[in-house]
């Protein structure tokens, strides 16, 4: 991979980051009502509201507020939580590893489900096996994440008691055990998206000339599938996986609430109900930066798998 391509992709993030800063800044300021009044509640006196505005810098003109906000972000200062009275960055730093662990765990489960089932559906195309696999995941796509989470929680957690119904644990093994149901919830939904794309990619690659040539050399079907078919079919799947990271993080917000997981998703829900605008603003900024970085990583992996992308 050429260094110029990597530098080009890095520079393309700069305008995205600037746009994110503007949108996050305006998120709170342009909402209906007064942020200070919303934080303090209906019983706050005008004097207390005015003092809170001064403390938060909300009495300054918008350009001045934006300049202060950008300076704080560049220094790593995302403000202080109005409800917990601790720095927002510390809250996010404590909760973010949990959500990232859940996202990676769910992605692994999704890929482990999608790849073998997509291969099976492609090899057995237009049979009852293919129809069953596609039908199950088509139904999964139509179901909300919280519904799948509640069903797994009720069946495998409450009734059968195979897995805990919440928490995170202390050790790595505890994390795997406690987060299995929420990771399965997100992973199953992700697999539903990947199976369809990967199946179609495999069917397309199976008809390519180089695959027919590999077969004519006497290579076994398994070797042809792994070395020639799957490697090329996975290129589009890698891109799709990266594009769905945003949806995965959005699903984590709901899943963490259902399973009482102490991640940033649950922190976001608590901040919304508690009207904790600095936390909402900080989390939105972190989510946007994370998604942008994942998109960058996806592009680099795609370029590594398919060098033609660098010349587009």
mmCIF file of C-alpha atoms in Angstrom:
data_model
loop_
_atom_site.group_PDB
_atom_site.id
_atom_site.type_symbol
_atom_site.label_atom_id
_atom_site.label_comp_id
_atom_site.label_asym_id
_atom_site.label_seq_id
_atom_site.Cartn_x
_atom_site.Cartn_y
_atom_site.Cartn_z
ATOM 1 C CA UNK A 1 0.000 0.000 0.000
ATOM 2 C CA UNK A 2 1.396 3.374 -1.014
ATOM 3 C CA UNK A 3 2.066 6.015 1.640
ATOM 4 C CA UNK A 4 0.447 8.665 -0.583
ATOM 5 C CA UNK A 5 -2.879 6.791 -0.472
ATOM 6 C CA UNK A 6 -2.756 6.564 3.330
ATOM 7 C CA UNK A 7 -1.896 10.287 3.587
ATOM 8 C CA UNK A 8 -4.731 11.138 1.199
ATOM 9 C CA UNK A 9 -7.254 9.230 3.311
ATOM 10 C CA UNK A 10 -5.944 10.852 6.505
ATOM 11 C CA UNK A 11 -6.336 14.327 5.013
ATOM 12 C CA UNK A 12 -9.900 13.519 3.984
ATOM 13 C CA UNK A 13 -10.774 13.035 7.659
ATOM 14 C CA UNK A 14 -9.944 16.684 8.472
ATOM 15 C CA UNK A 15 -13.068 18.262 6.872
ATOM 16 C CA UNK A 16 -15.150 15.447 8.343
ATOM 17 C CA UNK A 17 -13.805 16.227 11.807
ATOM 18 C CA UNK A 18 -14.520 19.947 11.343
ATOM 19 C CA UNK A 19 -18.093 19.168 10.264
ATOM 20 C CA UNK A 20 -18.522 16.892 13.292
ATOM 21 C CA UNK A 21 -17.310 19.661 15.620
ATOM 22 C CA UNK A 22 -19.839 22.101 14.161
ATOM 23 C CA UNK A 23 -22.735 19.632 14.344
ATOM 24 C CA UNK A 24 -21.923 18.561 17.899
ATOM 25 C CA UNK A 25 -21.603 22.201 18.978
ATOM 26 C CA UNK A 26 -24.967 23.110 17.446
ATOM 27 C CA UNK A 27 -26.639 19.969 18.810
ATOM 28 C CA UNK A 28 -27.260 21.524 22.229
ATOM 29 C CA UNK A 29 -27.451 25.222 21.270
ATOM 30 C CA UNK A 30 -30.184 24.848 18.638
ATOM 31 C CA UNK A 31 -32.483 22.547 20.611
ATOM 32 C CA UNK A 32 -35.846 24.077 21.609
ATOM 33 C CA UNK A 33 -35.725 25.782 24.977
ATOM 34 C CA UNK A 34 -32.865 26.983 27.149
ATOM 35 C CA UNK A 35 -30.158 24.386 27.962
ATOM 36 C CA UNK A 36 -29.516 25.945 31.375
ATOM 37 C CA UNK A 37 -33.223 25.823 32.268
ATOM 38 C CA UNK A 38 -33.459 22.247 31.037
ATOM 39 C CA UNK A 39 -30.493 21.230 33.225
ATOM 40 C CA UNK A 40 -31.760 22.970 36.357
ATOM 41 C CA UNK A 41 -35.455 22.127 36.040
ATOM 42 C CA UNK A 42 -38.619 24.198 36.300
ATOM 43 C CA UNK A 43 -38.060 25.333 39.897
ATOM 44 C CA UNK A 44 -34.788 27.174 39.254
ATOM 45 C CA UNK A 45 -34.808 30.911 39.855
ATOM 46 C CA UNK A 46 -33.713 33.381 37.158
ATOM 47 C CA UNK A 47 -30.586 34.182 39.203
ATOM 48 C CA UNK A 48 -29.515 30.521 39.327
ATOM 49 C CA UNK A 49 -30.219 30.133 35.589
ATOM 50 C CA UNK A 50 -28.114 33.218 34.800
ATOM 51 C CA UNK A 51 -25.242 31.937 36.964
ATOM 52 C CA UNK A 52 -25.363 28.510 35.273
ATOM 53 C CA UNK A 53 -25.249 30.179 31.858
ATOM 54 C CA UNK A 54 -22.122 32.067 32.886
ATOM 55 C CA UNK A 55 -20.497 28.885 34.236
ATOM 56 C CA UNK A 56 -21.253 27.000 31.012
ATOM 57 C CA UNK A 57 -20.373 29.963 28.774
ATOM 58 C CA UNK A 58 -23.883 30.042 27.308
ATOM 59 C CA UNK A 59 -24.135 33.815 27.757
ATOM 60 C CA UNK A 60 -21.434 34.413 25.114
ATOM 61 C CA UNK A 61 -22.129 34.917 21.352
ATOM 62 C CA UNK A 62 -22.199 31.688 19.352
ATOM 63 C CA UNK A 63 -18.874 32.305 17.530
ATOM 64 C CA UNK A 64 -17.159 32.892 20.882
ATOM 65 C CA UNK A 65 -18.773 29.772 22.328
ATOM 66 C CA UNK A 66 -17.616 27.743 19.320
ATOM 67 C CA UNK A 67 -14.043 29.017 19.654
ATOM 68 C CA UNK A 68 -14.001 28.066 23.338
ATOM 69 C CA UNK A 69 -15.507 24.655 22.506
ATOM 70 C CA UNK A 70 -12.912 23.886 19.823
ATOM 71 C CA UNK A 71 -10.088 24.928 22.131
ATOM 72 C CA UNK A 72 -11.407 22.662 24.880
ATOM 73 C CA UNK A 73 -11.738 19.701 22.511
ATOM 74 C CA UNK A 74 -8.195 20.137 21.194
ATOM 75 C CA UNK A 75 -6.954 20.133 24.805
ATOM 76 C CA UNK A 76 -8.933 16.971 25.541
ATOM 77 C CA UNK A 77 -11.398 18.839 27.763
ATOM 78 C CA UNK A 78 -14.996 17.779 27.074
ATOM 79 C CA UNK A 79 -16.417 19.616 30.060
ATOM 80 C CA UNK A 80 -17.916 18.370 33.297
ATOM 81 C CA UNK A 81 -21.015 16.253 33.817
ATOM 82 C CA UNK A 82 -23.781 18.392 35.287
ATOM 83 C CA UNK A 83 -25.314 15.447 37.152
ATOM 84 C CA UNK A 84 -22.250 13.472 38.297
ATOM 85 C CA UNK A 85 -19.883 16.458 38.705
ATOM 86 C CA UNK A 86 -16.903 14.615 37.158
ATOM 87 C CA UNK A 87 -15.046 15.312 33.894
ATOM 88 C CA UNK A 88 -16.852 13.936 30.847
ATOM 89 C CA UNK A 89 -13.615 12.561 29.424
ATOM 90 C CA UNK A 90 -13.073 10.482 32.568
ATOM 91 C CA UNK A 91 -16.600 9.060 32.330
ATOM 92 C CA UNK A 92 -16.091 8.107 28.688
ATOM 93 C CA UNK A 93 -12.641 6.641 29.362
ATOM 94 C CA UNK A 94 -14.136 4.401 32.063
ATOM 95 C CA UNK A 95 -17.086 3.219 29.955
ATOM 96 C CA UNK A 96 -15.701 3.130 26.408
ATOM 97 C CA UNK A 97 -13.578 -0.062 26.798
ATOM 98 C CA UNK A 98 -16.737 -1.977 27.736
ATOM 99 C CA UNK A 99 -18.573 -0.855 24.602
ATOM 100 C CA UNK A 100 -15.553 -1.481 22.365
ATOM 101 C CA UNK A 101 -15.191 -4.981 23.829
ATOM 102 C CA UNK A 102 -18.881 -5.619 23.135
ATOM 103 C CA UNK A 103 -18.602 -4.273 19.566
ATOM 104 C CA UNK A 104 -15.562 -6.444 18.755
ATOM 105 C CA UNK A 105 -17.177 -9.479 20.413
ATOM 106 C CA UNK A 106 -20.384 -8.955 18.412
ATOM 107 C CA UNK A 107 -18.425 -8.486 15.173
ATOM 108 C CA UNK A 108 -16.565 -11.776 15.724
ATOM 109 C CA UNK A 109 -19.821 -13.625 16.401
ATOM 110 C CA UNK A 110 -21.429 -12.020 13.356
ATOM 111 C CA UNK A 111 -18.560 -13.031 11.048
ATOM 112 C CA UNK A 112 -18.387 -16.562 12.502
ATOM 113 C CA UNK A 113 -22.101 -16.960 11.822
ATOM 114 C CA UNK A 114 -22.156 -15.275 8.424
ATOM 115 C CA UNK A 115 -19.163 -16.832 6.633
ATOM 116 C CA UNK A 116 -19.995 -20.570 6.933
ATOM 117 C CA UNK A 117 -23.714 -19.999 6.412
ATOM 118 C CA UNK A 118 -23.103 -17.792 3.362
ATOM 119 C CA UNK A 119 -20.799 -20.467 1.880
ATOM 120 C CA UNK A 120 -23.403 -23.151 2.576
ATOM 121 C CA UNK A 121 -26.175 -21.056 1.025
ATOM 122 C CA UNK A 122 -24.062 -20.359 -2.069
ATOM 123 C CA UNK A 123 -22.958 -23.970 -2.540
ATOM 124 C CA UNK A 124 -26.552 -25.190 -2.029
ATOM 125 C CA UNK A 125 -28.099 -22.314 -3.972
ATOM 126 C CA UNK A 126 -31.764 -22.545 -4.923
ATOM 127 C CA UNK A 127 -32.317 -25.471 -2.531
ATOM 128 C CA UNK A 128 -34.292 -25.633 0.715
ATOM 129 C CA UNK A 129 -31.062 -25.052 2.643
ATOM 130 C CA UNK A 130 -30.431 -21.797 0.783
ATOM 131 C CA UNK A 131 -34.062 -20.715 1.232
ATOM 132 C CA UNK A 132 -34.000 -21.538 4.961
ATOM 133 C CA UNK A 133 -30.797 -19.573 5.639
ATOM 134 C CA UNK A 134 -31.954 -16.555 3.683
ATOM 135 C CA UNK A 135 -35.448 -16.722 5.227
ATOM 136 C CA UNK A 136 -34.210 -16.845 8.824
ATOM 137 C CA UNK A 137 -31.889 -13.884 8.384
ATOM 138 C CA UNK A 138 -34.489 -11.942 6.418
ATOM 139 C CA UNK A 139 -36.810 -12.258 9.402
ATOM 140 C CA UNK A 140 -33.933 -11.230 11.698
ATOM 141 C CA UNK A 141 -33.437 -8.039 9.678
ATOM 142 C CA UNK A 142 -37.081 -7.091 10.168
ATOM 143 C CA UNK A 143 -36.923 -7.454 13.968
ATOM 144 C CA UNK A 144 -35.792 -4.559 16.194
ATOM 145 C CA UNK A 145 -32.587 -5.105 18.155
ATOM 146 C CA UNK A 146 -34.335 -4.612 21.499
ATOM 147 C CA UNK A 147 -36.861 -7.371 20.630
ATOM 148 C CA UNK A 148 -34.101 -9.900 19.885
ATOM 149 C CA UNK A 149 -32.332 -8.805 23.078
ATOM 150 C CA UNK A 150 -35.457 -9.283 25.199
ATOM 151 C CA UNK A 151 -36.156 -12.735 23.719
ATOM 152 C CA UNK A 152 -32.608 -13.961 24.346
ATOM 153 C CA UNK A 153 -32.658 -12.434 27.822
ATOM 154 C CA UNK A 154 -35.944 -14.150 28.677
ATOM 155 C CA UNK A 155 -35.147 -17.567 27.190
ATOM 156 C CA UNK A 156 -31.415 -18.112 27.755
ATOM 157 C CA UNK A 157 -31.033 -15.807 30.735
ATOM 158 C CA UNK A 158 -34.178 -15.925 32.890
ATOM 159 C CA UNK A 159 -35.805 -19.277 32.021
ATOM 160 C CA UNK A 160 -32.859 -21.560 31.237
ATOM 161 C CA UNK A 161 -30.334 -19.558 33.302
ATOM 162 C CA UNK A 162 -27.499 -20.483 30.935
ATOM 163 C CA UNK A 163 -26.111 -16.955 30.929
ATOM 164 C CA UNK A 164 -26.280 -13.968 33.308
ATOM 165 C CA UNK A 165 -28.982 -11.414 32.584
ATOM 166 C CA UNK A 166 -26.702 -8.429 33.124
ATOM 167 C CA UNK A 167 -23.392 -7.081 34.362
ATOM 168 C CA UNK A 168 -19.874 -7.161 32.990
ATOM 169 C CA UNK A 169 -17.687 -9.150 35.380
ATOM 170 C CA UNK A 170 -14.103 -8.576 36.467
ATOM 171 C CA UNK A 171 -11.876 -10.953 34.473
ATOM 172 C CA UNK A 172 -11.577 -11.551 30.725
ATOM 173 C CA UNK A 173 -13.455 -14.831 31.097
ATOM 174 C CA UNK A 174 -16.221 -13.038 33.010
ATOM 175 C CA UNK A 175 -16.465 -10.466 30.232
ATOM 176 C CA UNK A 176 -16.919 -13.191 27.604
ATOM 177 C CA UNK A 177 -19.539 -14.942 29.743
ATOM 178 C CA UNK A 178 -21.536 -11.886 30.812
ATOM 179 C CA UNK A 179 -21.490 -10.225 27.382
ATOM 180 C CA UNK A 180 -22.353 -13.326 25.358
ATOM 181 C CA UNK A 181 -26.091 -12.608 25.119
ATOM 182 C CA UNK A 182 -25.738 -8.914 24.174
ATOM 183 C CA UNK A 183 -22.925 -9.799 21.741
ATOM 184 C CA UNK A 184 -25.097 -12.546 20.233
ATOM 185 C CA UNK A 185 -27.940 -10.031 19.871
ATOM 186 C CA UNK A 186 -25.799 -7.589 17.906
ATOM 187 C CA UNK A 187 -23.839 -10.313 16.121
ATOM 188 C CA UNK A 188 -26.967 -12.066 14.860
ATOM 189 C CA UNK A 189 -28.284 -8.813 13.458
ATOM 190 C CA UNK A 190 -24.915 -8.129 11.806
ATOM 191 C CA UNK A 191 -24.761 -11.663 10.387
ATOM 192 C CA UNK A 192 -28.166 -11.111 8.769
ATOM 193 C CA UNK A 193 -26.664 -8.227 6.790
ATOM 194 C CA UNK A 194 -23.405 -9.993 5.913
ATOM 195 C CA UNK A 195 -24.901 -13.342 4.817
ATOM 196 C CA UNK A 196 -26.865 -11.897 1.921
ATOM 197 C CA UNK A 197 -23.947 -9.847 0.562
ATOM 198 C CA UNK A 198 -21.347 -12.589 1.032
ATOM 199 C CA UNK A 199 -23.588 -15.234 -0.553
ATOM 200 C CA UNK A 200 -24.107 -13.098 -3.643
ATOM 201 C CA UNK A 201 -20.373 -12.304 -3.842
ATOM 202 C CA UNK A 202 -19.471 -15.997 -3.635
ATOM 203 C CA UNK A 203 -21.934 -16.871 -6.412
ATOM 204 C CA UNK A 204 -20.434 -14.129 -8.584
ATOM 205 C CA UNK A 205 -16.836 -15.244 -7.967
ATOM 206 C CA UNK A 206 -17.700 -18.927 -8.580
ATOM 207 C CA UNK A 207 -18.381 -18.105 -12.232
ATOM 208 C CA UNK A 208 -15.071 -16.251 -12.740
ATOM 209 C CA UNK A 209 -12.535 -17.607 -15.239
ATOM 210 C CA UNK A 210 -9.708 -17.942 -12.713
ATOM 211 C CA UNK A 211 -11.928 -20.148 -10.534
ATOM 212 C CA UNK A 212 -12.707 -22.396 -13.500
ATOM 213 C CA UNK A 213 -8.980 -22.524 -14.275
ATOM 214 C CA UNK A 214 -8.191 -23.516 -10.690
ATOM 215 C CA UNK A 215 -10.733 -26.318 -10.905
ATOM 216 C CA UNK A 216 -9.274 -27.501 -14.209
ATOM 217 C CA UNK A 217 -5.890 -27.890 -12.495
ATOM 218 C CA UNK A 218 -7.428 -30.536 -10.283
ATOM 219 C CA UNK A 219 -7.519 -28.524 -7.059
ATOM 220 C CA UNK A 220 -9.960 -29.778 -4.454
ATOM 221 C CA UNK A 221 -13.196 -27.833 -3.979
ATOM 222 C CA UNK A 222 -12.221 -26.790 -0.467
ATOM 223 C CA UNK A 223 -8.892 -25.379 -1.688
ATOM 224 C CA UNK A 224 -10.605 -23.493 -4.507
ATOM 225 C CA UNK A 225 -13.175 -22.076 -2.091
ATOM 226 C CA UNK A 226 -10.629 -20.863 0.486
ATOM 227 C CA UNK A 227 -7.784 -19.689 -1.779
ATOM 228 C CA UNK A 228 -9.678 -18.233 -4.690
ATOM 229 C CA UNK A 229 -13.383 -17.752 -4.000
ATOM 230 C CA UNK A 230 -13.590 -16.697 -0.367
ATOM 231 C CA UNK A 231 -10.618 -14.331 -0.463
ATOM 232 C CA UNK A 232 -12.107 -12.298 -3.311
ATOM 233 C CA UNK A 233 -15.680 -12.512 -2.066
ATOM 234 C CA UNK A 234 -14.681 -11.188 1.357
ATOM 235 C CA UNK A 235 -13.568 -7.830 -0.090
ATOM 236 C CA UNK A 236 -17.114 -6.500 -0.314
ATOM 237 C CA UNK A 237 -17.932 -8.058 3.048
ATOM 238 C CA UNK A 238 -15.067 -6.221 4.766
ATOM 239 C CA UNK A 239 -16.373 -2.937 3.374
ATOM 240 C CA UNK A 240 -19.922 -3.734 4.476
ATOM 241 C CA UNK A 241 -18.692 -4.688 7.947
ATOM 242 C CA UNK A 242 -16.976 -1.329 8.324
ATOM 243 C CA UNK A 243 -20.016 0.575 7.087
ATOM 244 C CA UNK A 244 -22.193 -1.124 9.704
ATOM 245 C CA UNK A 245 -20.024 -0.156 12.663
ATOM 246 C CA UNK A 246 -22.193 2.914 13.185
ATOM 247 C CA UNK A 247 -25.299 0.736 13.338
ATOM 248 C CA UNK A 248 -23.460 -1.612 15.703
ATOM 249 C CA UNK A 249 -22.676 1.269 18.080
ATOM 250 C CA UNK A 250 -26.291 2.435 17.835
ATOM 251 C CA UNK A 251 -27.443 -1.071 18.672
ATOM 252 C CA UNK A 252 -25.059 -1.128 21.618
ATOM 253 C CA UNK A 253 -26.882 1.866 23.120
ATOM 254 C CA UNK A 254 -30.100 -0.170 23.256
ATOM 255 C CA UNK A 255 -28.483 -3.495 24.135
ATOM 256 C CA UNK A 256 -26.468 -2.079 27.026
ATOM 257 C CA UNK A 257 -29.652 -0.679 28.516
ATOM 258 C CA UNK A 258 -31.508 -3.997 28.220
ATOM 259 C CA UNK A 259 -28.667 -6.026 29.759
ATOM 260 C CA UNK A 260 -27.562 -3.364 32.299
ATOM 261 C CA UNK A 261 -24.030 -3.153 30.880
ATOM 262 C CA UNK A 262 -21.899 -0.240 32.157
ATOM 263 C CA UNK A 263 -20.821 1.021 28.727
ATOM 264 C CA UNK A 264 -21.097 4.331 26.923
ATOM 265 C CA UNK A 265 -24.432 3.286 25.425
ATOM 266 C CA UNK A 266 -26.045 3.130 28.835
ATOM 267 C CA UNK A 267 -24.210 6.329 29.781
ATOM 268 C CA UNK A 268 -25.812 8.045 26.787
ATOM 269 C CA UNK A 269 -29.318 6.896 27.791
ATOM 270 C CA UNK A 270 -28.767 8.085 31.377
ATOM 271 C CA UNK A 271 -27.439 11.426 30.096
ATOM 272 C CA UNK A 272 -30.458 11.942 27.830
ATOM 273 C CA UNK A 273 -32.971 11.280 30.612
ATOM 274 C CA UNK A 274 -30.890 13.324 33.056
ATOM 275 C CA UNK A 275 -30.492 16.233 30.613
ATOM 276 C CA UNK A 276 -26.733 16.049 31.041
ATOM 277 C CA UNK A 277 -25.811 18.047 27.938
ATOM 278 C CA UNK A 278 -22.008 18.000 28.355
ATOM 279 C CA UNK A 279 -22.075 14.181 28.452
ATOM 280 C CA UNK A 280 -24.412 13.999 25.433
ATOM 281 C CA UNK A 281 -22.162 16.408 23.538
ATOM 282 C CA UNK A 282 -18.965 14.543 24.473
ATOM 283 C CA UNK A 283 -20.384 11.113 23.632
ATOM 284 C CA UNK A 284 -21.712 12.302 20.274
ATOM 285 C CA UNK A 285 -18.278 13.667 19.408
ATOM 286 C CA UNK A 286 -16.527 10.446 20.470
ATOM 287 C CA UNK A 287 -19.010 8.284 18.532
ATOM 288 C CA UNK A 288 -18.490 10.363 15.383
ATOM 289 C CA UNK A 289 -14.693 10.193 15.664
ATOM 290 C CA UNK A 290 -14.798 6.427 16.266
ATOM 291 C CA UNK A 291 -16.981 5.820 13.225
ATOM 292 C CA UNK A 292 -14.709 8.013 11.070
ATOM 293 C CA UNK A 293 -11.635 6.068 12.200
ATOM 294 C CA UNK A 294 -13.352 2.756 11.482
ATOM 295 C CA UNK A 295 -14.247 3.970 7.987
ATOM 296 C CA UNK A 296 -10.606 4.919 7.464
ATOM 297 C CA UNK A 297 -9.429 1.502 8.646
ATOM 298 C CA UNK A 298 -11.994 -0.165 6.371
ATOM 299 C CA UNK A 299 -10.710 1.773 3.354
ATOM 300 C CA UNK A 300 -7.105 0.796 4.156
ATOM 301 C CA UNK A 301 -7.997 -2.885 4.559
ATOM 302 C CA UNK A 302 -10.009 -2.749 1.332
ATOM 303 C CA UNK A 303 -7.056 -1.208 -0.488
ATOM 304 C CA UNK A 304 -4.797 -3.916 0.932
ATOM 305 C CA UNK A 305 -7.103 -6.676 -0.319
ATOM 306 C CA UNK A 306 -7.765 -4.980 -3.673
ATOM 307 C CA UNK A 307 -4.831 -2.752 -4.799
ATOM 308 C CA UNK A 308 -6.949 -1.365 -7.660
ATOM 309 C CA UNK A 309 -8.763 0.825 -5.112
ATOM 310 C CA UNK A 310 -5.645 2.998 -4.691
ATOM 311 C CA UNK A 311 -5.877 4.118 -8.322
ATOM 312 C CA UNK A 312 -9.554 5.052 -8.250
#
